[in-house]
């Protein structure tokens, strides 16, 4: 089962104790995947249809715990097979005058807002696998419903966004910490802990990768610098020789040629008269400047010979 499916299974098992919260969650379910109808007898009815049987089960449970089934309200359920899509659709039909309490549910209290968001996600929401990406969305068929959901989520500090996708309006979250907060709001502690564990593992992996990349970059930088130092020293040796260099520069030059992989600190300890890292760096910079001047003079000489010819 997908992560989104496990979240819905957990939400489907959670039933509010308070009647007003059950009405709020029923209002969300009927608003997202239901249809209301005024019967010829004057009573009210609604039908809920979903490809997720957990939605229909949850709707039945909420009705059963809120109303007196058989006396005040009639409920029927059915399963219809869609041969073209090779999938099943589950239907629930309920009728009764008392259902007006669902249609006009007061979603003002914090607990009722939580229940409404839970019902909305259960009915038409989905989440991506947190191991791959962070994405939470609820599909609405009207902009009005999307804006209402967005406002409810903002009441909990969830900065949800709205985007149009074909004929539907999507209310979504992309940040991992916001999705954790959304699961907390909807009372899905098991899914919340699973998501947090995935986030911790991903953060650890990312930190390790950053450290490895940083160390690799430093190693590459050190190796590149050592190669250039050796090239500069070899150029000086081939052009004018190393014997005429001051003792300190000659000592560093010969030691670098003998130990091309040594760090500056190691190089300083290998000299006849050991010095620190900054001293080694200073002498190598002097050698580099000397090599650059020799190259420049060589180019000037070459340009003069070319112009004379």
PDB file of C-alpha atoms in Angstrom:
ATOM      1  CA  UNK A   1       0.000   0.000   0.000  1.00  0.00           C
ATOM      2  CA  UNK A   2       1.248   3.504  -0.813  1.00  0.00           C
ATOM      3  CA  UNK A   3       2.075   6.040   1.879  1.00  0.00           C
ATOM      4  CA  UNK A   4      -0.997   8.041   0.880  1.00  0.00           C
ATOM      5  CA  UNK A   5      -3.135   4.914   1.242  1.00  0.00           C
ATOM      6  CA  UNK A   6      -1.752   4.231   4.724  1.00  0.00           C
ATOM      7  CA  UNK A   7      -2.539   7.794   5.778  1.00  0.00           C
ATOM      8  CA  UNK A   8      -6.136   7.386   4.603  1.00  0.00           C
ATOM      9  CA  UNK A   9      -6.500   4.046   6.375  1.00  0.00           C
ATOM     10  CA  UNK A  10      -5.395   5.699   9.601  1.00  0.00           C
ATOM     11  CA  UNK A  11      -7.779   8.646   9.123  1.00  0.00           C
ATOM     12  CA  UNK A  12     -10.645   6.280   8.297  1.00  0.00           C
ATOM     13  CA  UNK A  13     -10.227   4.528  11.660  1.00  0.00           C
ATOM     14  CA  UNK A  14     -10.368   7.773  13.609  1.00  0.00           C
ATOM     15  CA  UNK A  15     -13.913   8.814  14.596  1.00  0.00           C
ATOM     16  CA  UNK A  16     -14.538  12.033  16.581  1.00  0.00           C
ATOM     17  CA  UNK A  17     -16.335  11.739  19.898  1.00  0.00           C
ATOM     18  CA  UNK A  18     -18.189  15.032  19.609  1.00  0.00           C
ATOM     19  CA  UNK A  19     -21.300  15.161  17.440  1.00  0.00           C
ATOM     20  CA  UNK A  20     -20.409  18.576  16.008  1.00  0.00           C
ATOM     21  CA  UNK A  21     -17.014  17.232  14.829  1.00  0.00           C
ATOM     22  CA  UNK A  22     -18.698  14.226  13.175  1.00  0.00           C
ATOM     23  CA  UNK A  23     -21.051  16.602  11.385  1.00  0.00           C
ATOM     24  CA  UNK A  24     -18.085  18.693  10.203  1.00  0.00           C
ATOM     25  CA  UNK A  25     -16.273  15.630   8.837  1.00  0.00           C
ATOM     26  CA  UNK A  26     -19.464  14.412   7.130  1.00  0.00           C
ATOM     27  CA  UNK A  27     -19.865  17.873   5.602  1.00  0.00           C
ATOM     28  CA  UNK A  28     -16.354  17.599   4.132  1.00  0.00           C
ATOM     29  CA  UNK A  29     -16.942  14.096   2.710  1.00  0.00           C
ATOM     30  CA  UNK A  30     -20.278  15.016   1.130  1.00  0.00           C
ATOM     31  CA  UNK A  31     -18.826  18.267  -0.160  1.00  0.00           C
ATOM     32  CA  UNK A  32     -15.818  16.628  -1.808  1.00  0.00           C
ATOM     33  CA  UNK A  33     -17.246  13.399  -3.241  1.00  0.00           C
ATOM     34  CA  UNK A  34     -20.988  13.617  -2.635  1.00  0.00           C
ATOM     35  CA  UNK A  35     -24.128  15.053  -4.176  1.00  0.00           C
ATOM     36  CA  UNK A  36     -27.119  16.527  -2.349  1.00  0.00           C
ATOM     37  CA  UNK A  37     -30.709  16.197  -3.539  1.00  0.00           C
ATOM     38  CA  UNK A  38     -34.108  17.436  -2.385  1.00  0.00           C
ATOM     39  CA  UNK A  39     -36.548  14.501  -2.573  1.00  0.00           C
ATOM     40  CA  UNK A  40     -40.114  14.836  -3.863  1.00  0.00           C
ATOM     41  CA  UNK A  41     -41.321  14.045  -0.357  1.00  0.00           C
ATOM     42  CA  UNK A  42     -39.506  17.138   0.890  1.00  0.00           C
ATOM     43  CA  UNK A  43     -36.802  15.245   2.739  1.00  0.00           C
ATOM     44  CA  UNK A  44     -33.116  15.606   2.021  1.00  0.00           C
ATOM     45  CA  UNK A  45     -30.703  12.983   0.689  1.00  0.00           C
ATOM     46  CA  UNK A  46     -27.138  12.689  -0.453  1.00  0.00           C
ATOM     47  CA  UNK A  47     -25.038  10.113  -2.276  1.00  0.00           C
ATOM     48  CA  UNK A  48     -21.323   9.561  -1.815  1.00  0.00           C
ATOM     49  CA  UNK A  49     -19.211   7.722  -4.379  1.00  0.00           C
ATOM     50  CA  UNK A  50     -15.529   6.867  -4.231  1.00  0.00           C
ATOM     51  CA  UNK A  51     -13.027   4.327  -5.533  1.00  0.00           C
ATOM     52  CA  UNK A  52     -11.696   4.054  -1.980  1.00  0.00           C
ATOM     53  CA  UNK A  53     -13.913   1.829   0.158  1.00  0.00           C
ATOM     54  CA  UNK A  54     -12.457   3.444   3.303  1.00  0.00           C
ATOM     55  CA  UNK A  55     -14.258   6.675   2.400  1.00  0.00           C
ATOM     56  CA  UNK A  56     -17.654   4.973   2.198  1.00  0.00           C
ATOM     57  CA  UNK A  57     -16.993   2.992   5.378  1.00  0.00           C
ATOM     58  CA  UNK A  58     -16.013   6.145   7.248  1.00  0.00           C
ATOM     59  CA  UNK A  59     -19.091   7.974   5.973  1.00  0.00           C
ATOM     60  CA  UNK A  60     -21.334   5.103   7.147  1.00  0.00           C
ATOM     61  CA  UNK A  61     -19.641   5.053  10.577  1.00  0.00           C
ATOM     62  CA  UNK A  62     -20.095   8.791  11.003  1.00  0.00           C
ATOM     63  CA  UNK A  63     -23.786   8.564  10.054  1.00  0.00           C
ATOM     64  CA  UNK A  64     -24.311   5.555  12.320  1.00  0.00           C
ATOM     65  CA  UNK A  65     -22.794   7.300  15.343  1.00  0.00           C
ATOM     66  CA  UNK A  66     -24.520  10.620  14.662  1.00  0.00           C
ATOM     67  CA  UNK A  67     -28.049   9.608  13.692  1.00  0.00           C
ATOM     68  CA  UNK A  68     -30.561   6.904  14.509  1.00  0.00           C
ATOM     69  CA  UNK A  69     -30.313   4.696  11.440  1.00  0.00           C
ATOM     70  CA  UNK A  70     -33.636   3.043  10.623  1.00  0.00           C
ATOM     71  CA  UNK A  71     -35.835   5.540  12.395  1.00  0.00           C
ATOM     72  CA  UNK A  72     -34.466   8.929  11.414  1.00  0.00           C
ATOM     73  CA  UNK A  73     -32.346   8.039   8.402  1.00  0.00           C
ATOM     74  CA  UNK A  74     -32.084   5.371   5.706  1.00  0.00           C
ATOM     75  CA  UNK A  75     -28.707   4.261   4.322  1.00  0.00           C
ATOM     76  CA  UNK A  76     -27.838   2.036   1.365  1.00  0.00           C
ATOM     77  CA  UNK A  77     -24.440   1.033   0.041  1.00  0.00           C
ATOM     78  CA  UNK A  78     -23.455  -0.572  -3.253  1.00  0.00           C
ATOM     79  CA  UNK A  79     -20.462  -1.612  -5.329  1.00  0.00           C
ATOM     80  CA  UNK A  80     -20.363  -1.048  -9.073  1.00  0.00           C
ATOM     81  CA  UNK A  81     -17.771  -2.483 -11.388  1.00  0.00           C
ATOM     82  CA  UNK A  82     -16.262  -0.225 -14.035  1.00  0.00           C
ATOM     83  CA  UNK A  83     -15.315  -2.601 -16.835  1.00  0.00           C
ATOM     84  CA  UNK A  84     -13.515   0.046 -18.879  1.00  0.00           C
ATOM     85  CA  UNK A  85     -11.182   1.068 -16.036  1.00  0.00           C
ATOM     86  CA  UNK A  86     -11.164  -2.396 -14.443  1.00  0.00           C
ATOM     87  CA  UNK A  87     -11.877  -0.861 -11.026  1.00  0.00           C
ATOM     88  CA  UNK A  88     -14.684  -0.731  -8.476  1.00  0.00           C
ATOM     89  CA  UNK A  89     -16.609   2.326  -7.330  1.00  0.00           C
ATOM     90  CA  UNK A  90     -18.318   2.341  -3.944  1.00  0.00           C
ATOM     91  CA  UNK A  91     -21.576   4.196  -3.325  1.00  0.00           C
ATOM     92  CA  UNK A  92     -23.477   5.255  -0.231  1.00  0.00           C
ATOM     93  CA  UNK A  93     -26.953   6.742  -0.302  1.00  0.00           C
ATOM     94  CA  UNK A  94     -28.555   8.371   2.764  1.00  0.00           C
ATOM     95  CA  UNK A  95     -31.892  10.135   3.142  1.00  0.00           C
ATOM     96  CA  UNK A  96     -33.640  11.801   6.031  1.00  0.00           C
ATOM     97  CA  UNK A  97     -34.730  15.226   7.166  1.00  0.00           C
ATOM     98  CA  UNK A  98     -32.124  15.255   9.934  1.00  0.00           C
ATOM     99  CA  UNK A  99     -29.356  15.309   7.302  1.00  0.00           C
ATOM    100  CA  UNK A 100     -29.826  19.071   7.122  1.00  0.00           C
ATOM    101  CA  UNK A 101     -27.558  19.164  10.169  1.00  0.00           C
ATOM    102  CA  UNK A 102     -24.755  17.880   7.932  1.00  0.00           C
ATOM    103  CA  UNK A 103     -25.470  20.277   5.111  1.00  0.00           C
ATOM    104  CA  UNK A 104     -25.455  23.253   7.478  1.00  0.00           C
ATOM    105  CA  UNK A 105     -22.692  22.062   9.808  1.00  0.00           C
ATOM    106  CA  UNK A 106     -21.018  24.842  11.759  1.00  0.00           C
ATOM    107  CA  UNK A 107     -17.266  24.566  11.160  1.00  0.00           C
ATOM    108  CA  UNK A 108     -16.015  27.248  13.539  1.00  0.00           C
ATOM    109  CA  UNK A 109     -14.399  25.464  16.474  1.00  0.00           C
ATOM    110  CA  UNK A 110     -10.777  24.323  16.120  1.00  0.00           C
ATOM    111  CA  UNK A 111     -11.777  20.677  16.599  1.00  0.00           C
ATOM    112  CA  UNK A 112     -14.389  20.958  13.825  1.00  0.00           C
ATOM    113  CA  UNK A 113     -11.849  22.511  11.443  1.00  0.00           C
ATOM    114  CA  UNK A 114      -9.529  19.569  12.115  1.00  0.00           C
ATOM    115  CA  UNK A 115     -12.396  17.158  11.394  1.00  0.00           C
ATOM    116  CA  UNK A 116     -13.301  18.973   8.177  1.00  0.00           C
ATOM    117  CA  UNK A 117      -9.725  18.850   6.876  1.00  0.00           C
ATOM    118  CA  UNK A 118      -9.540  15.165   7.785  1.00  0.00           C
ATOM    119  CA  UNK A 119     -12.715  14.421   5.828  1.00  0.00           C
ATOM    120  CA  UNK A 120     -11.563  16.497   2.853  1.00  0.00           C
ATOM    121  CA  UNK A 121      -8.221  14.699   2.589  1.00  0.00           C
ATOM    122  CA  UNK A 122      -9.804  11.284   3.078  1.00  0.00           C
ATOM    123  CA  UNK A 123     -12.277  12.019   0.272  1.00  0.00           C
ATOM    124  CA  UNK A 124     -10.101  13.648  -2.382  1.00  0.00           C
ATOM    125  CA  UNK A 125      -6.568  14.071  -1.070  1.00  0.00           C
ATOM    126  CA  UNK A 126      -3.265  12.376  -1.779  1.00  0.00           C
ATOM    127  CA  UNK A 127       0.379  12.450  -0.699  1.00  0.00           C
ATOM    128  CA  UNK A 128       3.550  11.492  -2.488  1.00  0.00           C
ATOM    129  CA  UNK A 129       6.006   8.973  -1.064  1.00  0.00           C
ATOM    130  CA  UNK A 130       8.138  11.103   1.328  1.00  0.00           C
ATOM    131  CA  UNK A 131      11.173   9.033   0.407  1.00  0.00           C
ATOM    132  CA  UNK A 132      11.000  10.580  -3.065  1.00  0.00           C
ATOM    133  CA  UNK A 133       9.427  14.007  -2.615  1.00  0.00           C
ATOM    134  CA  UNK A 134       7.189  16.078  -0.353  1.00  0.00           C
ATOM    135  CA  UNK A 135       3.776  16.799  -1.816  1.00  0.00           C
ATOM    136  CA  UNK A 136       0.346  17.008  -0.173  1.00  0.00           C
ATOM    137  CA  UNK A 137      -2.787  17.923  -2.113  1.00  0.00           C
ATOM    138  CA  UNK A 138      -6.574  17.973  -1.980  1.00  0.00           C
ATOM    139  CA  UNK A 139      -8.517  18.068  -5.265  1.00  0.00           C
ATOM    140  CA  UNK A 140     -11.549  20.365  -5.412  1.00  0.00           C
ATOM    141  CA  UNK A 141     -14.075  20.751  -8.230  1.00  0.00           C
ATOM    142  CA  UNK A 142     -14.735  24.461  -7.576  1.00  0.00           C
ATOM    143  CA  UNK A 143     -12.570  27.440  -6.718  1.00  0.00           C
ATOM    144  CA  UNK A 144     -14.911  28.265  -3.824  1.00  0.00           C
ATOM    145  CA  UNK A 145     -14.199  24.925  -2.112  1.00  0.00           C
ATOM    146  CA  UNK A 146     -10.474  25.311  -2.722  1.00  0.00           C
ATOM    147  CA  UNK A 147     -10.404  28.780  -1.194  1.00  0.00           C
ATOM    148  CA  UNK A 148     -12.415  27.568   1.804  1.00  0.00           C
ATOM    149  CA  UNK A 149      -9.940  24.734   2.399  1.00  0.00           C
ATOM    150  CA  UNK A 150      -7.013  27.096   1.955  1.00  0.00           C
ATOM    151  CA  UNK A 151      -8.450  29.399   4.616  1.00  0.00           C
ATOM    152  CA  UNK A 152      -8.985  26.505   7.040  1.00  0.00           C
ATOM    153  CA  UNK A 153      -5.402  25.389   6.539  1.00  0.00           C
ATOM    154  CA  UNK A 154      -4.096  28.914   7.029  1.00  0.00           C
ATOM    155  CA  UNK A 155      -5.931  29.007  10.358  1.00  0.00           C
ATOM    156  CA  UNK A 156      -3.455  26.288  11.460  1.00  0.00           C
ATOM    157  CA  UNK A 157      -0.435  28.103  10.031  1.00  0.00           C
ATOM    158  CA  UNK A 158      -0.348  25.909   6.911  1.00  0.00           C
ATOM    159  CA  UNK A 159       0.545  28.157   3.974  1.00  0.00           C
ATOM    160  CA  UNK A 160      -1.320  26.171   1.324  1.00  0.00           C
ATOM    161  CA  UNK A 161      -1.317  27.230  -2.324  1.00  0.00           C
ATOM    162  CA  UNK A 162      -3.896  26.836  -5.051  1.00  0.00           C
ATOM    163  CA  UNK A 163      -3.280  25.773  -8.649  1.00  0.00           C
ATOM    164  CA  UNK A 164      -5.578  24.753 -11.498  1.00  0.00           C
ATOM    165  CA  UNK A 165      -5.037  21.310 -13.034  1.00  0.00           C
ATOM    166  CA  UNK A 166      -7.285  20.637 -16.024  1.00  0.00           C
ATOM    167  CA  UNK A 167     -10.875  20.862 -14.720  1.00  0.00           C
ATOM    168  CA  UNK A 168      -9.940  20.705 -11.039  1.00  0.00           C
ATOM    169  CA  UNK A 169      -8.557  23.138  -8.479  1.00  0.00           C
ATOM    170  CA  UNK A 170      -5.742  21.807  -6.290  1.00  0.00           C
ATOM    171  CA  UNK A 171      -4.917  22.947  -2.763  1.00  0.00           C
ATOM    172  CA  UNK A 172      -1.378  21.788  -2.017  1.00  0.00           C
ATOM    173  CA  UNK A 173       1.648  21.881   0.298  1.00  0.00           C
ATOM    174  CA  UNK A 174       5.232  21.203  -0.811  1.00  0.00           C
ATOM    175  CA  UNK A 175       7.367  21.712   2.322  1.00  0.00           C
ATOM    176  CA  UNK A 176       8.075  18.667   4.482  1.00  0.00           C
ATOM    177  CA  UNK A 177       7.572  20.485   7.792  1.00  0.00           C
ATOM    178  CA  UNK A 178       4.219  21.866   6.600  1.00  0.00           C
ATOM    179  CA  UNK A 179       3.054  18.372   5.642  1.00  0.00           C
ATOM    180  CA  UNK A 180       4.086  17.110   9.096  1.00  0.00           C
ATOM    181  CA  UNK A 181       1.958  19.887  10.600  1.00  0.00           C
ATOM    182  CA  UNK A 182      -0.966  18.915   8.329  1.00  0.00           C
ATOM    183  CA  UNK A 183      -0.815  15.291   9.533  1.00  0.00           C
ATOM    184  CA  UNK A 184      -0.797  16.548  13.091  1.00  0.00           C
ATOM    185  CA  UNK A 185      -3.843  18.737  12.420  1.00  0.00           C
ATOM    186  CA  UNK A 186      -5.733  15.776  10.932  1.00  0.00           C
ATOM    187  CA  UNK A 187      -4.811  13.505  13.873  1.00  0.00           C
ATOM    188  CA  UNK A 188      -2.651  10.979  11.995  1.00  0.00           C
ATOM    189  CA  UNK A 189       0.175  10.321  14.520  1.00  0.00           C
ATOM    190  CA  UNK A 190       1.377   7.050  12.969  1.00  0.00           C
ATOM    191  CA  UNK A 191       1.810   8.590   9.514  1.00  0.00           C
ATOM    192  CA  UNK A 192       3.393  11.645  11.121  1.00  0.00           C
ATOM    193  CA  UNK A 193       6.063   9.527  12.850  1.00  0.00           C
ATOM    194  CA  UNK A 194       6.743   7.592   9.645  1.00  0.00           C
ATOM    195  CA  UNK A 195       7.198  10.840   7.735  1.00  0.00           C
ATOM    196  CA  UNK A 196       9.453  12.286  10.433  1.00  0.00           C
ATOM    197  CA  UNK A 197      11.651   9.153  10.344  1.00  0.00           C
ATOM    198  CA  UNK A 198      12.006   9.469   6.583  1.00  0.00           C
ATOM    199  CA  UNK A 199      12.874  13.160   6.925  1.00  0.00           C
ATOM    200  CA  UNK A 200      15.545  12.406   9.533  1.00  0.00           C
ATOM    201  CA  UNK A 201      17.150   9.746   7.324  1.00  0.00           C
ATOM    202  CA  UNK A 202      17.065  12.060   4.291  1.00  0.00           C
ATOM    203  CA  UNK A 203      18.605  14.922   6.273  1.00  0.00           C
ATOM    204  CA  UNK A 204      21.373  12.657   7.564  1.00  0.00           C
ATOM    205  CA  UNK A 205      22.065  11.370   4.058  1.00  0.00           C
ATOM    206  CA  UNK A 206      22.137  14.911   2.664  1.00  0.00           C
ATOM    207  CA  UNK A 207      24.515  16.065   5.423  1.00  0.00           C
ATOM    208  CA  UNK A 208      26.859  13.168   4.725  1.00  0.00           C
ATOM    209  CA  UNK A 209      26.784  13.910   0.990  1.00  0.00           C
ATOM    210  CA  UNK A 210      27.511  17.594   1.616  1.00  0.00           C
ATOM    211  CA  UNK A 211      30.484  16.745   3.837  1.00  0.00           C
ATOM    212  CA  UNK A 212      31.832  14.240   1.322  1.00  0.00           C
ATOM    213  CA  UNK A 213      31.437  16.756  -1.521  1.00  0.00           C
ATOM    214  CA  UNK A 214      33.155  19.442   0.555  1.00  0.00           C
ATOM    215  CA  UNK A 215      36.056  17.148   1.445  1.00  0.00           C
ATOM    216  CA  UNK A 216      36.347  16.019  -2.177  1.00  0.00           C
ATOM    217  CA  UNK A 217      36.428  19.639  -3.334  1.00  0.00           C
ATOM    218  CA  UNK A 218      39.148  20.449  -0.783  1.00  0.00           C
ATOM    219  CA  UNK A 219      41.191  17.432  -1.872  1.00  0.00           C
ATOM    220  CA  UNK A 220      40.854  18.416  -5.537  1.00  0.00           C
ATOM    221  CA  UNK A 221      41.862  21.966  -4.675  1.00  0.00           C
ATOM    222  CA  UNK A 222      44.924  20.738  -2.744  1.00  0.00           C
ATOM    223  CA  UNK A 223      45.951  18.370  -5.537  1.00  0.00           C
ATOM    224  CA  UNK A 224      45.540  21.064  -8.200  1.00  0.00           C
ATOM    225  CA  UNK A 225      47.637  23.491  -6.167  1.00  0.00           C
ATOM    226  CA  UNK A 226      50.361  20.868  -5.636  1.00  0.00           C
ATOM    227  CA  UNK A 227      50.460  20.062  -9.369  1.00  0.00           C
ATOM    228  CA  UNK A 228      50.832  23.755 -10.249  1.00  0.00           C
ATOM    229  CA  UNK A 229      53.594  24.179  -7.643  1.00  0.00           C
ATOM    230  CA  UNK A 230      55.491  21.236  -9.072  1.00  0.00           C
ATOM    231  CA  UNK A 231      55.052  22.542 -12.645  1.00  0.00           C
ATOM    232  CA  UNK A 232      56.330  25.976 -11.644  1.00  0.00           C
ATOM    233  CA  UNK A 233      59.382  24.498  -9.906  1.00  0.00           C
ATOM    234  CA  UNK A 234      60.150  22.214 -12.865  1.00  0.00           C
ATOM    235  CA  UNK A 235      59.900  25.202 -15.214  1.00  0.00           C
ATOM    236  CA  UNK A 236      62.366  27.203 -13.106  1.00  0.00           C
ATOM    237  CA  UNK A 237      64.692  24.164 -12.974  1.00  0.00           C
ATOM    238  CA  UNK A 238      64.583  23.670 -16.730  1.00  0.00           C
ATOM    239  CA  UNK A 239      65.015  27.372 -17.575  1.00  0.00           C
ATOM    240  CA  UNK A 240      67.587  28.676 -15.080  1.00  0.00           C
ATOM    241  CA  UNK A 241      68.222  25.830 -12.642  1.00  0.00           C
ATOM    242  CA  UNK A 242      67.584  25.666  -8.911  1.00  0.00           C
ATOM    243  CA  UNK A 243      71.157  26.112  -7.675  1.00  0.00           C
ATOM    244  CA  UNK A 244      70.977  29.904  -7.893  1.00  0.00           C
ATOM    245  CA  UNK A 245      67.881  30.147  -5.686  1.00  0.00           C
ATOM    246  CA  UNK A 246      68.107  31.383  -2.088  1.00  0.00           C
ATOM    247  CA  UNK A 247      68.559  28.551   0.400  1.00  0.00           C
ATOM    248  CA  UNK A 248      64.990  28.707   1.694  1.00  0.00           C
ATOM    249  CA  UNK A 249      63.375  28.685  -1.750  1.00  0.00           C
ATOM    250  CA  UNK A 250      65.707  25.952  -3.005  1.00  0.00           C
ATOM    251  CA  UNK A 251      64.920  23.783   0.042  1.00  0.00           C
ATOM    252  CA  UNK A 252      61.153  24.118  -0.532  1.00  0.00           C
ATOM    253  CA  UNK A 253      61.502  23.523  -4.282  1.00  0.00           C
ATOM    254  CA  UNK A 254      63.560  20.337  -3.912  1.00  0.00           C
ATOM    255  CA  UNK A 255      61.297  19.023  -1.126  1.00  0.00           C
ATOM    256  CA  UNK A 256      58.135  19.644  -3.180  1.00  0.00           C
ATOM    257  CA  UNK A 257      59.662  17.748  -6.134  1.00  0.00           C
ATOM    258  CA  UNK A 258      60.581  14.878  -3.816  1.00  0.00           C
ATOM    259  CA  UNK A 259      57.179  14.808  -2.084  1.00  0.00           C
ATOM    260  CA  UNK A 260      54.548  15.938  -4.663  1.00  0.00           C
ATOM    261  CA  UNK A 261      51.580  14.665  -2.594  1.00  0.00           C
ATOM    262  CA  UNK A 262      52.560  16.202   0.752  1.00  0.00           C
ATOM    263  CA  UNK A 263      50.349  18.879   2.321  1.00  0.00           C
ATOM    264  CA  UNK A 264      51.803  22.281   3.183  1.00  0.00           C
ATOM    265  CA  UNK A 265      52.030  21.311   6.851  1.00  0.00           C
ATOM    266  CA  UNK A 266      53.775  18.027   6.006  1.00  0.00           C
ATOM    267  CA  UNK A 267      56.066  19.837   3.575  1.00  0.00           C
ATOM    268  CA  UNK A 268      57.162  22.283   6.276  1.00  0.00           C
ATOM    269  CA  UNK A 269      58.148  19.424   8.559  1.00  0.00           C
ATOM    270  CA  UNK A 270      60.266  17.776   5.833  1.00  0.00           C
ATOM    271  CA  UNK A 271      62.503  20.816   5.223  1.00  0.00           C
ATOM    272  CA  UNK A 272      66.095  21.009   6.485  1.00  0.00           C
ATOM    273  CA  UNK A 273      64.971  23.830   8.723  1.00  0.00           C
ATOM    274  CA  UNK A 274      61.288  23.035   9.407  1.00  0.00           C
ATOM    275  CA  UNK A 275      58.820  25.921   9.180  1.00  0.00           C
ATOM    276  CA  UNK A 276      55.070  26.336   9.522  1.00  0.00           C
ATOM    277  CA  UNK A 277      52.319  26.076   6.940  1.00  0.00           C
ATOM    278  CA  UNK A 278      52.163  29.827   6.268  1.00  0.00           C
ATOM    279  CA  UNK A 279      55.935  29.989   5.741  1.00  0.00           C
ATOM    280  CA  UNK A 280      55.805  27.143   3.195  1.00  0.00           C
ATOM    281  CA  UNK A 281      52.904  28.808   1.416  1.00  0.00           C
ATOM    282  CA  UNK A 282      54.830  32.099   1.244  1.00  0.00           C
ATOM    283  CA  UNK A 283      57.898  30.437  -0.320  1.00  0.00           C
ATOM    284  CA  UNK A 284      55.840  28.488  -2.841  1.00  0.00           C
ATOM    285  CA  UNK A 285      54.070  31.707  -3.839  1.00  0.00           C
ATOM    286  CA  UNK A 286      57.474  33.295  -4.415  1.00  0.00           C
ATOM    287  CA  UNK A 287      58.472  30.388  -6.657  1.00  0.00           C
ATOM    288  CA  UNK A 288      55.190  30.709  -8.581  1.00  0.00           C
ATOM    289  CA  UNK A 289      55.790  34.421  -9.163  1.00  0.00           C
ATOM    290  CA  UNK A 290      59.309  33.650 -10.347  1.00  0.00           C
ATOM    291  CA  UNK A 291      58.010  31.045 -12.814  1.00  0.00           C
ATOM    292  CA  UNK A 292      55.401  33.497 -14.143  1.00  0.00           C
ATOM    293  CA  UNK A 293      58.076  36.148 -14.729  1.00  0.00           C
ATOM    294  CA  UNK A 294      60.223  33.624 -16.601  1.00  0.00           C
ATOM    295  CA  UNK A 295      57.258  32.666 -18.768  1.00  0.00           C
ATOM    296  CA  UNK A 296      56.480  36.323 -19.480  1.00  0.00           C
ATOM    297  CA  UNK A 297      60.082  37.068 -20.426  1.00  0.00           C
ATOM    298  CA  UNK A 298      60.137  34.005 -22.651  1.00  0.00           C
ATOM    299  CA  UNK A 299      57.003  35.193 -24.427  1.00  0.00           C
ATOM    300  CA  UNK A 300      58.457  38.700 -24.885  1.00  0.00           C
ATOM    301  CA  UNK A 301      61.651  37.192 -26.314  1.00  0.00           C
ATOM    302  CA  UNK A 302      59.632  34.979 -28.654  1.00  0.00           C
ATOM    303  CA  UNK A 303      57.549  37.947 -29.843  1.00  0.00           C
ATOM    304  CA  UNK A 304      60.723  39.986 -30.571  1.00  0.00           C
ATOM    305  CA  UNK A 305      62.297  37.144 -32.537  1.00  0.00           C
ATOM    306  CA  UNK A 306      59.096  36.693 -34.506  1.00  0.00           C
ATOM    307  CA  UNK A 307      58.844  40.394 -35.346  1.00  0.00           C
ATOM    308  CA  UNK A 308      62.527  40.475 -36.429  1.00  0.00           C
ATOM    309  CA  UNK A 309      61.970  37.554 -38.769  1.00  0.00           C
TER     310      UNK A 309
END
